[in-house]
């Protein structure tokens, strides 16, 4: 059974930083792209960033490019999202997601689809 456990959310002032962590178990980490989606109140869930474990490729939604960095520690089956220069509009519940990697799909498909989800962690950015 795939399990994804997030940690690291919280309250931060605008301009501050937070790091989210997602630890996976119950599956072969190398077979997946691991990433983050977020959902703000009244809005649809959107892909934020993802990383294909087997080749290390990373993808970001336009609004976080240059501010967020995704990385992994494959020995620990953990993916991190370093979030800098946070803005109030980054406020959302952030969900870790695992997407089975299929080489023939578009490289950034992990920003638009996930097979499994974590429980979510709240990130609140105050102005």
mmCIF file of C-alpha atoms in Angstrom:
data_model
loop_
_atom_site.group_PDB
_atom_site.id
_atom_site.type_symbol
_atom_site.label_atom_id
_atom_site.label_comp_id
_atom_site.label_asym_id
_atom_site.label_seq_id
_atom_site.Cartn_x
_atom_site.Cartn_y
_atom_site.Cartn_z
ATOM 1 C CA UNK A 1 0.000 0.000 0.000
ATOM 2 C CA UNK A 2 1.356 3.387 -1.015
ATOM 3 C CA UNK A 3 1.748 5.754 1.897
ATOM 4 C CA UNK A 4 2.817 9.381 1.661
ATOM 5 C CA UNK A 5 3.351 11.410 4.813
ATOM 6 C CA UNK A 6 3.882 15.165 4.670
ATOM 7 C CA UNK A 7 5.490 17.369 7.266
ATOM 8 C CA UNK A 8 6.736 20.935 7.559
ATOM 9 C CA UNK A 9 3.702 23.104 7.004
ATOM 10 C CA UNK A 10 2.911 26.075 9.202
ATOM 11 C CA UNK A 11 2.415 29.808 9.464
ATOM 12 C CA UNK A 12 4.976 32.209 8.035
ATOM 13 C CA UNK A 13 5.092 35.891 7.158
ATOM 14 C CA UNK A 14 5.249 37.040 3.569
ATOM 15 C CA UNK A 15 8.801 36.851 2.285
ATOM 16 C CA UNK A 16 9.633 33.979 4.600
ATOM 17 C CA UNK A 17 10.540 30.369 3.902
ATOM 18 C CA UNK A 18 9.255 26.905 4.684
ATOM 19 C CA UNK A 19 10.405 23.432 3.757
ATOM 20 C CA UNK A 20 7.931 20.622 3.225
ATOM 21 C CA UNK A 21 8.953 16.972 3.359
ATOM 22 C CA UNK A 22 7.164 13.947 1.943
ATOM 23 C CA UNK A 23 8.199 10.467 3.038
ATOM 24 C CA UNK A 24 7.001 7.546 0.945
ATOM 25 C CA UNK A 25 6.618 3.869 1.762
ATOM 26 C CA UNK A 26 4.969 0.779 0.355
ATOM 27 C CA UNK A 27 6.169 1.262 -3.208
ATOM 28 C CA UNK A 28 9.299 1.337 -5.343
ATOM 29 C CA UNK A 29 10.348 4.978 -5.102
ATOM 30 C CA UNK A 30 12.312 4.826 -8.359
ATOM 31 C CA UNK A 31 9.194 3.995 -10.384
ATOM 32 C CA UNK A 32 7.455 7.250 -9.583
ATOM 33 C CA UNK A 33 7.438 10.981 -9.937
ATOM 34 C CA UNK A 34 6.843 12.579 -6.550
ATOM 35 C CA UNK A 35 5.484 16.035 -6.281
ATOM 36 C CA UNK A 36 3.281 18.589 -4.624
ATOM 37 C CA UNK A 37 -0.166 19.895 -5.371
ATOM 38 C CA UNK A 38 -1.964 22.616 -3.461
ATOM 39 C CA UNK A 39 -5.533 23.662 -2.956
ATOM 40 C CA UNK A 40 -6.607 27.037 -1.655
ATOM 41 C CA UNK A 41 -10.126 27.656 -0.330
ATOM 42 C CA UNK A 42 -12.592 27.935 -3.187
ATOM 43 C CA UNK A 43 -10.022 26.986 -5.799
ATOM 44 C CA UNK A 44 -9.169 23.856 -7.710
ATOM 45 C CA UNK A 45 -6.212 21.719 -6.748
ATOM 46 C CA UNK A 46 -3.163 22.636 -8.833
ATOM 47 C CA UNK A 47 0.176 21.029 -9.449
ATOM 48 C CA UNK A 48 3.052 23.002 -7.909
ATOM 49 C CA UNK A 49 6.180 20.974 -8.543
ATOM 50 C CA UNK A 50 7.261 17.399 -9.190
ATOM 51 C CA UNK A 51 10.426 15.373 -9.576
ATOM 52 C CA UNK A 52 10.881 12.200 -11.605
ATOM 53 C CA UNK A 53 12.989 10.004 -9.369
ATOM 54 C CA UNK A 54 14.576 7.803 -12.054
ATOM 55 C CA UNK A 55 16.074 10.712 -14.013
ATOM 56 C CA UNK A 56 15.973 13.602 -11.570
ATOM 57 C CA UNK A 57 13.988 15.902 -13.854
ATOM 58 C CA UNK A 58 12.053 18.629 -12.089
ATOM 59 C CA UNK A 59 8.994 20.610 -13.083
ATOM 60 C CA UNK A 60 7.375 23.716 -11.657
ATOM 61 C CA UNK A 61 4.207 25.634 -12.231
ATOM 62 C CA UNK A 62 4.931 29.122 -13.525
ATOM 63 C CA UNK A 63 3.915 30.994 -10.372
ATOM 64 C CA UNK A 64 6.576 29.322 -8.199
ATOM 65 C CA UNK A 65 9.524 29.214 -10.588
ATOM 66 C CA UNK A 66 12.570 30.850 -9.036
ATOM 67 C CA UNK A 67 11.065 30.674 -5.536
ATOM 68 C CA UNK A 68 10.452 26.956 -4.887
ATOM 69 C CA UNK A 69 12.954 24.119 -5.227
ATOM 70 C CA UNK A 70 12.124 20.421 -5.206
ATOM 71 C CA UNK A 71 14.716 17.827 -4.289
ATOM 72 C CA UNK A 72 14.931 14.251 -3.109
ATOM 73 C CA UNK A 73 16.878 12.011 -0.802
ATOM 74 C CA UNK A 74 16.326 8.671 -2.496
ATOM 75 C CA UNK A 75 18.031 6.721 0.282
ATOM 76 C CA UNK A 76 15.324 8.015 2.617
ATOM 77 C CA UNK A 77 12.453 7.832 0.102
ATOM 78 C CA UNK A 78 11.821 11.493 0.834
ATOM 79 C CA UNK A 79 11.099 14.485 -1.363
ATOM 80 C CA UNK A 80 11.475 18.067 -0.158
ATOM 81 C CA UNK A 81 9.939 21.326 -1.311
ATOM 82 C CA UNK A 82 11.946 24.363 -0.296
ATOM 83 C CA UNK A 83 9.670 27.396 -0.510
ATOM 84 C CA UNK A 84 11.281 30.841 -0.427
ATOM 85 C CA UNK A 85 9.903 34.346 -0.862
ATOM 86 C CA UNK A 86 6.480 33.111 0.136
ATOM 87 C CA UNK A 87 3.456 35.183 -0.782
ATOM 88 C CA UNK A 88 -0.045 35.275 0.724
ATOM 89 C CA UNK A 89 -1.321 33.674 -2.483
ATOM 90 C CA UNK A 90 0.789 30.593 -1.678
ATOM 91 C CA UNK A 91 -1.565 29.910 1.227
ATOM 92 C CA UNK A 92 -3.134 26.485 0.678
ATOM 93 C CA UNK A 93 -3.219 22.892 1.799
ATOM 94 C CA UNK A 94 -0.226 21.228 0.187
ATOM 95 C CA UNK A 95 -0.555 17.577 -0.799
ATOM 96 C CA UNK A 96 2.257 15.213 -1.588
ATOM 97 C CA UNK A 97 1.494 13.111 -4.645
ATOM 98 C CA UNK A 98 2.969 10.045 -6.316
ATOM 99 C CA UNK A 99 2.548 9.508 -10.047
ATOM 100 C CA UNK A 100 3.685 6.265 -11.652
ATOM 101 C CA UNK A 101 6.277 7.247 -14.228
ATOM 102 C CA UNK A 102 5.479 6.341 -17.832
ATOM 103 C CA UNK A 103 8.233 7.383 -20.222
ATOM 104 C CA UNK A 104 5.932 7.903 -23.188
ATOM 105 C CA UNK A 105 3.835 10.549 -21.432
ATOM 106 C CA UNK A 106 4.754 14.264 -21.486
ATOM 107 C CA UNK A 107 7.604 14.906 -19.027
ATOM 108 C CA UNK A 108 5.523 17.277 -16.900
ATOM 109 C CA UNK A 109 2.519 14.974 -16.637
ATOM 110 C CA UNK A 110 3.235 14.677 -12.912
ATOM 111 C CA UNK A 111 2.047 18.297 -12.555
ATOM 112 C CA UNK A 112 -1.381 17.280 -13.817
ATOM 113 C CA UNK A 113 -1.985 13.765 -12.512
ATOM 114 C CA UNK A 114 -1.302 11.644 -9.449
ATOM 115 C CA UNK A 115 -2.046 8.067 -8.517
ATOM 116 C CA UNK A 116 -1.720 8.449 -4.761
ATOM 117 C CA UNK A 117 -1.990 11.288 -2.269
ATOM 118 C CA UNK A 118 -0.822 12.260 1.170
ATOM 119 C CA UNK A 119 -3.154 13.693 3.778
ATOM 120 C CA UNK A 120 -2.086 17.288 3.211
ATOM 121 C CA UNK A 121 -0.369 19.949 5.282
ATOM 122 C CA UNK A 122 -1.502 23.540 5.751
ATOM 123 C CA UNK A 123 0.734 26.400 4.637
ATOM 124 C CA UNK A 124 -0.418 29.872 5.659
ATOM 125 C CA UNK A 125 1.412 33.015 4.565
ATOM 126 C CA UNK A 126 0.411 36.177 6.359
ATOM 127 C CA UNK A 127 0.746 39.603 4.783
#
